Short mmCIF file of C-alpha atoms in Angstrom, two decimals:
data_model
loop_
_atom_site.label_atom_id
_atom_site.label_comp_id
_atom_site.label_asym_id
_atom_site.label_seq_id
_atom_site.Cartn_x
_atom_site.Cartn_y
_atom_site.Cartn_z
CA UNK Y 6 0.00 0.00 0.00
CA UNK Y 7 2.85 2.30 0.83
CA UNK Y 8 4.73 1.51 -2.39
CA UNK Y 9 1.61 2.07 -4.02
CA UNK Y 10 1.24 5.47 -2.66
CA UNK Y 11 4.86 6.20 -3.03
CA UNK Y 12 4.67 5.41 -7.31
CA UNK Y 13 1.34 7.49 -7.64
CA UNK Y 14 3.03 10.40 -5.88
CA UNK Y 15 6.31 10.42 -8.07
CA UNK Y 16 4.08 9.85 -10.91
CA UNK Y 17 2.24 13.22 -10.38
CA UNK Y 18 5.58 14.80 -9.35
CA UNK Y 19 7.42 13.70 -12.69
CA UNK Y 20 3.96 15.07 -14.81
CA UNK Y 21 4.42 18.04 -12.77
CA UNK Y 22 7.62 18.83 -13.39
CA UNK Y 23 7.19 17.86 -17.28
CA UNK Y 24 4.41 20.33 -17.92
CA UNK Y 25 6.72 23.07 -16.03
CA UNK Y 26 9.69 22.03 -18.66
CA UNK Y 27 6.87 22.54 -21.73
CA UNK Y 28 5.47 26.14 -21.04
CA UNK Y 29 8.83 27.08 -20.42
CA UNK Y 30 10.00 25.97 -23.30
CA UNK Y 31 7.43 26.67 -25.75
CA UNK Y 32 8.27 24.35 -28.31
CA UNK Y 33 5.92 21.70 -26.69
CA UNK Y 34 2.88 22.22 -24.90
CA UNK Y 35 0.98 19.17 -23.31
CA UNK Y 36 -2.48 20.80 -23.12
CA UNK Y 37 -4.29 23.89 -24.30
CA UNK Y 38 -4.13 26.94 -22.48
CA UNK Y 39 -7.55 29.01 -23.10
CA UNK Y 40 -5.86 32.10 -21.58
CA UNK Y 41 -2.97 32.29 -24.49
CA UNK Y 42 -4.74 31.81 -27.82
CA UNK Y 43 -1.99 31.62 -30.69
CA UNK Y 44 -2.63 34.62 -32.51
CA UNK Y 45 -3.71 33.62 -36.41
CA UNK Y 46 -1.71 34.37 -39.36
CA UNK Y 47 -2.72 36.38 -41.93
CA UNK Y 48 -2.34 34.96 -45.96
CA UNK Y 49 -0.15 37.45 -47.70
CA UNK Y 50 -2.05 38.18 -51.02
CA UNK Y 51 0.26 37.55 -54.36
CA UNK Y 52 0.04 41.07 -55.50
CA UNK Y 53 2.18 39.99 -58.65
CA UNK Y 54 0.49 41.52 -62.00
CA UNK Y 55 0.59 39.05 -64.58
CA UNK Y 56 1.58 40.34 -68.12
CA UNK Y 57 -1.53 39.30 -70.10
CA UNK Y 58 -0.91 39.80 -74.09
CA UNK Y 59 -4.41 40.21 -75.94
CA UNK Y 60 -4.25 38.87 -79.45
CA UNK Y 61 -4.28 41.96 -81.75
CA UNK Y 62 -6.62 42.85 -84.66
CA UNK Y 63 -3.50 44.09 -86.38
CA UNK Y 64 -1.79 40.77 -85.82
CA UNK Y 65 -5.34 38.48 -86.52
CA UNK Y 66 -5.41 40.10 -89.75
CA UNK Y 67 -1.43 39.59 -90.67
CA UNK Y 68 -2.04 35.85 -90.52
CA UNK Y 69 -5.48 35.69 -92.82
CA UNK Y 70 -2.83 37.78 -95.14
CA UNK Y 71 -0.57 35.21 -94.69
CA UNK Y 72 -2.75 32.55 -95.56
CA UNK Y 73 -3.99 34.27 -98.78
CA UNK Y 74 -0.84 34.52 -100.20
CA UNK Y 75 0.93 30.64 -99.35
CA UNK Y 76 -1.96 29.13 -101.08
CA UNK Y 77 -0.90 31.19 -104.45
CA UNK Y 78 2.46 30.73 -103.50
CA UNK Y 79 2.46 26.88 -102.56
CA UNK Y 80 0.52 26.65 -106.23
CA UNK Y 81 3.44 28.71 -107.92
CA UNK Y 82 5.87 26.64 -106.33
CA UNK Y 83 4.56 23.31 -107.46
CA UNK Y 84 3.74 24.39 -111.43
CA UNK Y 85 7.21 25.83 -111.35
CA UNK Y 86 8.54 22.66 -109.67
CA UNK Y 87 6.88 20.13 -112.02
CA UNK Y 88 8.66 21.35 -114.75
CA UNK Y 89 11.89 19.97 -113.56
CA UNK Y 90 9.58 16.78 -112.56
CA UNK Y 91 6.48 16.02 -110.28
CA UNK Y 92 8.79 15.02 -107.26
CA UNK Y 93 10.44 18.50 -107.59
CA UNK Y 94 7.05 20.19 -107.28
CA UNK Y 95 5.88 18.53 -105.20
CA UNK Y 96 9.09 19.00 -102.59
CA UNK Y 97 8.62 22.43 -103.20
CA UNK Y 98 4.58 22.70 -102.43
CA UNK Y 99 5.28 20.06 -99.27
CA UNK Y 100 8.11 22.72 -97.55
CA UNK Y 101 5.55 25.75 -98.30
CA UNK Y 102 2.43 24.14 -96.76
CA UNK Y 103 4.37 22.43 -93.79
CA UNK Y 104 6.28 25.66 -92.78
CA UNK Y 105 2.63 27.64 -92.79
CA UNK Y 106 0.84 25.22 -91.11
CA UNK Y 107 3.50 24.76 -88.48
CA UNK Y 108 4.21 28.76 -88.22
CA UNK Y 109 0.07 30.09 -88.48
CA UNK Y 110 -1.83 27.08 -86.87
CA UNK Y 111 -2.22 25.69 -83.39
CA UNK Y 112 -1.06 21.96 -84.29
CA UNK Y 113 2.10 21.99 -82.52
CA UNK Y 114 -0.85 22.45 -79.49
CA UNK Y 115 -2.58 19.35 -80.46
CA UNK Y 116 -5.65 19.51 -82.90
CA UNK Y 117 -6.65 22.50 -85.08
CA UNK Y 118 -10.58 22.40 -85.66
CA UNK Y 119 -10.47 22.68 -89.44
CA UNK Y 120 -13.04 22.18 -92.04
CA UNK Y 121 -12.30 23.15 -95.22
CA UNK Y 122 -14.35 24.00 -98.53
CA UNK Y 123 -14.44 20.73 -100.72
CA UNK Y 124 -13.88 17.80 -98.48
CA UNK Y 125 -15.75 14.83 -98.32
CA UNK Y 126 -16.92 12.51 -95.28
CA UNK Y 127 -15.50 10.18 -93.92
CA UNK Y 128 -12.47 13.01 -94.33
CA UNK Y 129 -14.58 16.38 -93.78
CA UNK Y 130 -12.27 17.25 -90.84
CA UNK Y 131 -8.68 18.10 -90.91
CA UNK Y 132 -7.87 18.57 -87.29
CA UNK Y 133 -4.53 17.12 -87.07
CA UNK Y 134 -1.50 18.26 -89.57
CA UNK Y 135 -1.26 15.01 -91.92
CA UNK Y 136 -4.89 15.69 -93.03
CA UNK Y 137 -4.22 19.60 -93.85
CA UNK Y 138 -1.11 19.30 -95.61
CA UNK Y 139 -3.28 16.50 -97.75
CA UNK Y 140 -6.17 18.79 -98.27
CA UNK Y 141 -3.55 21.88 -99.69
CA UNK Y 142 -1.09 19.66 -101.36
CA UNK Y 143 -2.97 16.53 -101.93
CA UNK Y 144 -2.38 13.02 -101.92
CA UNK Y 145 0.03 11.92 -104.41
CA UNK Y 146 2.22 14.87 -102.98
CA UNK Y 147 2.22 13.90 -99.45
CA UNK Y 148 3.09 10.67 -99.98
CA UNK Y 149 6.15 11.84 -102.19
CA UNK Y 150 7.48 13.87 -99.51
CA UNK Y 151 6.48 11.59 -96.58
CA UNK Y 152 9.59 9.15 -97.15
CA UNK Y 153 12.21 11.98 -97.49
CA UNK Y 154 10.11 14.79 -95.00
CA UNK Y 155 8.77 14.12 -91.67
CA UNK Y 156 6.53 10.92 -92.58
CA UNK Y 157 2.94 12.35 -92.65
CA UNK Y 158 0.64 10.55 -94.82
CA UNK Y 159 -3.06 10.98 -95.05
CA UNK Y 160 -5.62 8.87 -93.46
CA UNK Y 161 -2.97 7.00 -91.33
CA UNK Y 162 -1.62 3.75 -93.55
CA UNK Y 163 -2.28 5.43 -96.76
CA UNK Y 164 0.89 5.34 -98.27
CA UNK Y 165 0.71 4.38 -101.59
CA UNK Y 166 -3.04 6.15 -101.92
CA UNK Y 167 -5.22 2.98 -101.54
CA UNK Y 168 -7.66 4.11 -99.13
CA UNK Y 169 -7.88 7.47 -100.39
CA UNK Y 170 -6.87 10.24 -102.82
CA UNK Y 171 -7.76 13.66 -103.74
CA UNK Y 172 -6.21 16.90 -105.38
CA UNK Y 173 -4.47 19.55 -103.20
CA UNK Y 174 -6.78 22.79 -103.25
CA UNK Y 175 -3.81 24.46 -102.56
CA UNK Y 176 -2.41 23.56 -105.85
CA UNK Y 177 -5.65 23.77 -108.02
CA UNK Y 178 -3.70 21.83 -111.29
CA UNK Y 179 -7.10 19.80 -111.27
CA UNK Y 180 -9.32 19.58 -114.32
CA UNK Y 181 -7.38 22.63 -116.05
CA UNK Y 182 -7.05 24.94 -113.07
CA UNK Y 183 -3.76 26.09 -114.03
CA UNK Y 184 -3.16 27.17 -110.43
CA UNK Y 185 -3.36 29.95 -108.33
CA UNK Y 186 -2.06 33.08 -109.60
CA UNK Y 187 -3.31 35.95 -106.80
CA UNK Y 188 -5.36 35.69 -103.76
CA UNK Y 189 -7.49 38.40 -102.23
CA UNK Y 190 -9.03 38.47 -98.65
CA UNK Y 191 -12.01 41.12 -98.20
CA UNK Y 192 -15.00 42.20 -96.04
CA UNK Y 193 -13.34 40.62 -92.77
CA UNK Y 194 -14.50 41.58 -89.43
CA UNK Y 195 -12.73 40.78 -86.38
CA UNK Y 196 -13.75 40.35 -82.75
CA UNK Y 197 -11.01 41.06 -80.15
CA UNK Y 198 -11.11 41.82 -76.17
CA UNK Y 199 -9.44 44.01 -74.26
CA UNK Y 200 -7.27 43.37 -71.25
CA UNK Y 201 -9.62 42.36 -68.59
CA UNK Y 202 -12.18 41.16 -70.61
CA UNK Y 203 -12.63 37.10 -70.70
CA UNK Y 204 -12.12 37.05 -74.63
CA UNK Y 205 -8.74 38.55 -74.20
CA UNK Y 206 -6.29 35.52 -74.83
CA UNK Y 207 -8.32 35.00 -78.21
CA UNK Y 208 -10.03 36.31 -81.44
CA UNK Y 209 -12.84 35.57 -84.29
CA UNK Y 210 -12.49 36.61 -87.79
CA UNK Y 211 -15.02 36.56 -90.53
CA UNK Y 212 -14.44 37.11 -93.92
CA UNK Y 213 -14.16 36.33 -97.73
CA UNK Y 214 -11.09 35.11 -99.63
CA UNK Y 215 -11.06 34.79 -103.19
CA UNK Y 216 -8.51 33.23 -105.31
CA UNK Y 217 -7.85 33.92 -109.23
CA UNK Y 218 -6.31 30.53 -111.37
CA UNK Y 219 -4.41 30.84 -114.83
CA UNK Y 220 -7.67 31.15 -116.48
CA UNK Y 221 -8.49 34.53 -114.90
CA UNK Y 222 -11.50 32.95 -113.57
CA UNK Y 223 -12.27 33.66 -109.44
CA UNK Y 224 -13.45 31.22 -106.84
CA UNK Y 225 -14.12 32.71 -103.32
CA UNK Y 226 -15.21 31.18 -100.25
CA UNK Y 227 -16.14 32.35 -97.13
CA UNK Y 228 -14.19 31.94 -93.43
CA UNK Y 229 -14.24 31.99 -89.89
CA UNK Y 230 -11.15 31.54 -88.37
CA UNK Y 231 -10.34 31.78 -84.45
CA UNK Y 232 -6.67 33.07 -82.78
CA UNK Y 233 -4.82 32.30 -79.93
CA UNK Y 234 -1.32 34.20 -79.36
CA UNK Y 235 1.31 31.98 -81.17
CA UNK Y 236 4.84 31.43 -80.07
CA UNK Y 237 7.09 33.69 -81.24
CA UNK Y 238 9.89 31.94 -79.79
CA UNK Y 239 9.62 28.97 -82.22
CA UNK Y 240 9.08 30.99 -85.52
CA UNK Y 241 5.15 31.33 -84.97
CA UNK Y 242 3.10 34.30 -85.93
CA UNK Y 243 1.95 36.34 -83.29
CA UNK Y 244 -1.76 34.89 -84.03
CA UNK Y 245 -2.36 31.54 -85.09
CA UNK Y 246 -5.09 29.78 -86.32
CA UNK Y 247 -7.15 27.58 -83.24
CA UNK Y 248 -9.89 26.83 -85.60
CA UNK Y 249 -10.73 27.22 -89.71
CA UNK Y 250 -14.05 26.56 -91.41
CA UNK Y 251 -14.56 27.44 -94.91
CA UNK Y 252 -17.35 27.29 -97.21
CA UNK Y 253 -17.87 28.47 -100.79
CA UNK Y 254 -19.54 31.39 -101.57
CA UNK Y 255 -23.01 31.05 -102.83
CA UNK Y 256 -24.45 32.58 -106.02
CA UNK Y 257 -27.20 30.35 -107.98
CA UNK Y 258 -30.70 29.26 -107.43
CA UNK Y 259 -31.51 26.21 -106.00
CA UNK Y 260 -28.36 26.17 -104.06
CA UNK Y 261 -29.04 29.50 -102.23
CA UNK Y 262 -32.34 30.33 -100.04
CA UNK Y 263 -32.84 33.43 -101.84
CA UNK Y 264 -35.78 33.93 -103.99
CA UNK Y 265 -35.01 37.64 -105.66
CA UNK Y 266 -32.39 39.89 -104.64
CA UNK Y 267 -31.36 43.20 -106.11
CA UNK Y 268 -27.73 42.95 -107.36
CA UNK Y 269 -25.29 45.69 -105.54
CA UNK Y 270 -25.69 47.44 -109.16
CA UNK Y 271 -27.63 46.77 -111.63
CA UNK Y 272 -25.14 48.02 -114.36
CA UNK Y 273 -21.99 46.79 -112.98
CA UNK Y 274 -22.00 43.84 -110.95
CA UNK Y 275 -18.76 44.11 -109.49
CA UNK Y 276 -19.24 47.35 -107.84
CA UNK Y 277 -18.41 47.21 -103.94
CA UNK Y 278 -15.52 45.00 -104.23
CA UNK Y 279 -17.85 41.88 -105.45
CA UNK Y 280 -16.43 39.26 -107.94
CA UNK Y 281 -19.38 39.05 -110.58
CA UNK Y 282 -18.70 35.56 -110.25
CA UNK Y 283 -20.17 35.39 -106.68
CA UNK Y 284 -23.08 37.93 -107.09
CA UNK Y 285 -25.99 35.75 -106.88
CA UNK Y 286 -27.76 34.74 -110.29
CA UNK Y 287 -31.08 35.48 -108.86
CA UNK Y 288 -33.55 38.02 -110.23
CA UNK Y 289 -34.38 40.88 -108.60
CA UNK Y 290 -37.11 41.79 -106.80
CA UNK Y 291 -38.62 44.86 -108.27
#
């Protein structure tokens, strides 16, 4: 009994003299104390201003210029090419279209969401690079550079064109087109934000490009294209392409809605900066 009492009272003494030790030291505290509340500290706010870079109408419309003028150049490039040989030209259409898609477009990001004027399902989409190089430089050209370039053949496993084939628009040698010989983009407007705004980090454009071939005849179609900044650092354009659709302008009856519409001018078709190839062949309403 008196050992008992004797280990319960060095027991207390030992706690005792532990909890003294703690609060002294202040590094360890056994129990709460009510009385001496840890004051709180305060989250220091990141007052760090980020540099946020808008895309730019100026720089939005520099790469729809762009555009227009490597599709007449990658056709110039292949007719001259193909007089040497069809290898040659094609080479020489394969660097063009690779270096603009790679320098205006968003691929080296992933996808682009492209759909352009005249393709055909299953193929209507050419989201990833191999399927826009085939759609402006075509099959048999692709798969003439693929061996000697970086490998890209269009759909996947078509490498000597057994699953699929088509012309390059971007050459437009096709059923007499003689190519491209000058390119003209018109009646574009952009959307752009403003630092601040949500829209900032991108832009829309909407617009009409149209392209004369060697037989002075002129095909336009119309675009929407969407920007992101591009990376400068790599070669990119300040505003690349995120997004392309194209369609082809419409001017006859059944094809268009229209019932009657009165031309821009009666006497000169042309007026307003209008191709009379695109002004709809409808009759006019009064």
């Amino acid at each position: 009994m008196l050992f008992r009492k004797a280990t319960l009272l060095f027991f207390i003494t030992f706690v005792a003299s532990i909890g003294i030790a703690a609060s002294n030291d202040g590094d360890r505290v056994l129990k709460k104390d009510s009385s001496t509340k840890a004051p709180k500290t305060k989250k220091r706010k990141n007052h760090a201003k980020v540099n946020v870079v808008c895309v730019a109408q100026a720089d939005a419309e520099r790469t729809v210029g762009v555009f227009t003028d490597i599709v007449v150049q990658i056709s110039q490039a292949y007719i001259k090419g193909t007089e040497t040989s069809v290898e040659v030209g094609c080479l020489a259409a394969y660097d063009l279209a690779f270096g603009a898609l790679r320098d205006a477009y968003a691929y080296n990001l992933d996808k682009v969401l492209f759909k352009p004027t005249y393709s055909t399902v299953p193929h209507s989409y050419r989201n990833t690079l191999p399927g826009a190089l085939s759609y402006f430089i075509g099959t048999e050209c692709v798969n003439i550079a693929a061996p000697v370039k970086h490998g890209h053949v269009f759909p996947e496993g078509n490498s000597d064109g057994s699953l699929f084939q088509e012309y390059g628009f971007g050459l437009n040698t096709q059923r007499d087109g003689r190519g491209w010989k000058s390119g003209k983009y018109t009646d574009f407007t952009y959307f752009t934000g403003k630092p601040g705004e949500e829209n900032c980090l991108t832009a829309l454009a909407l617009g009409r490009i149209c392209f004369e071939n060697g037989k002075d005849e002129t095909s336009c179609v119309d675009k929407t294209f969407s920007f992101m900044n591009g990376n400068t650092d790599i070669g990119q354009l300040p505003a690349i392409f995120t997004s392309h659709h194209s369609s082809a302008t419409i001017n006859t009856s059944p094809t268009s809605i229209a019932t009657c519409q009165n031309p821009p001018n009666a006497d000169d078709p042309g007026v307003g900066g209008f191709p009379s190839s695109i002004v709809p062949n409808i009759t006019a309403c009064v």
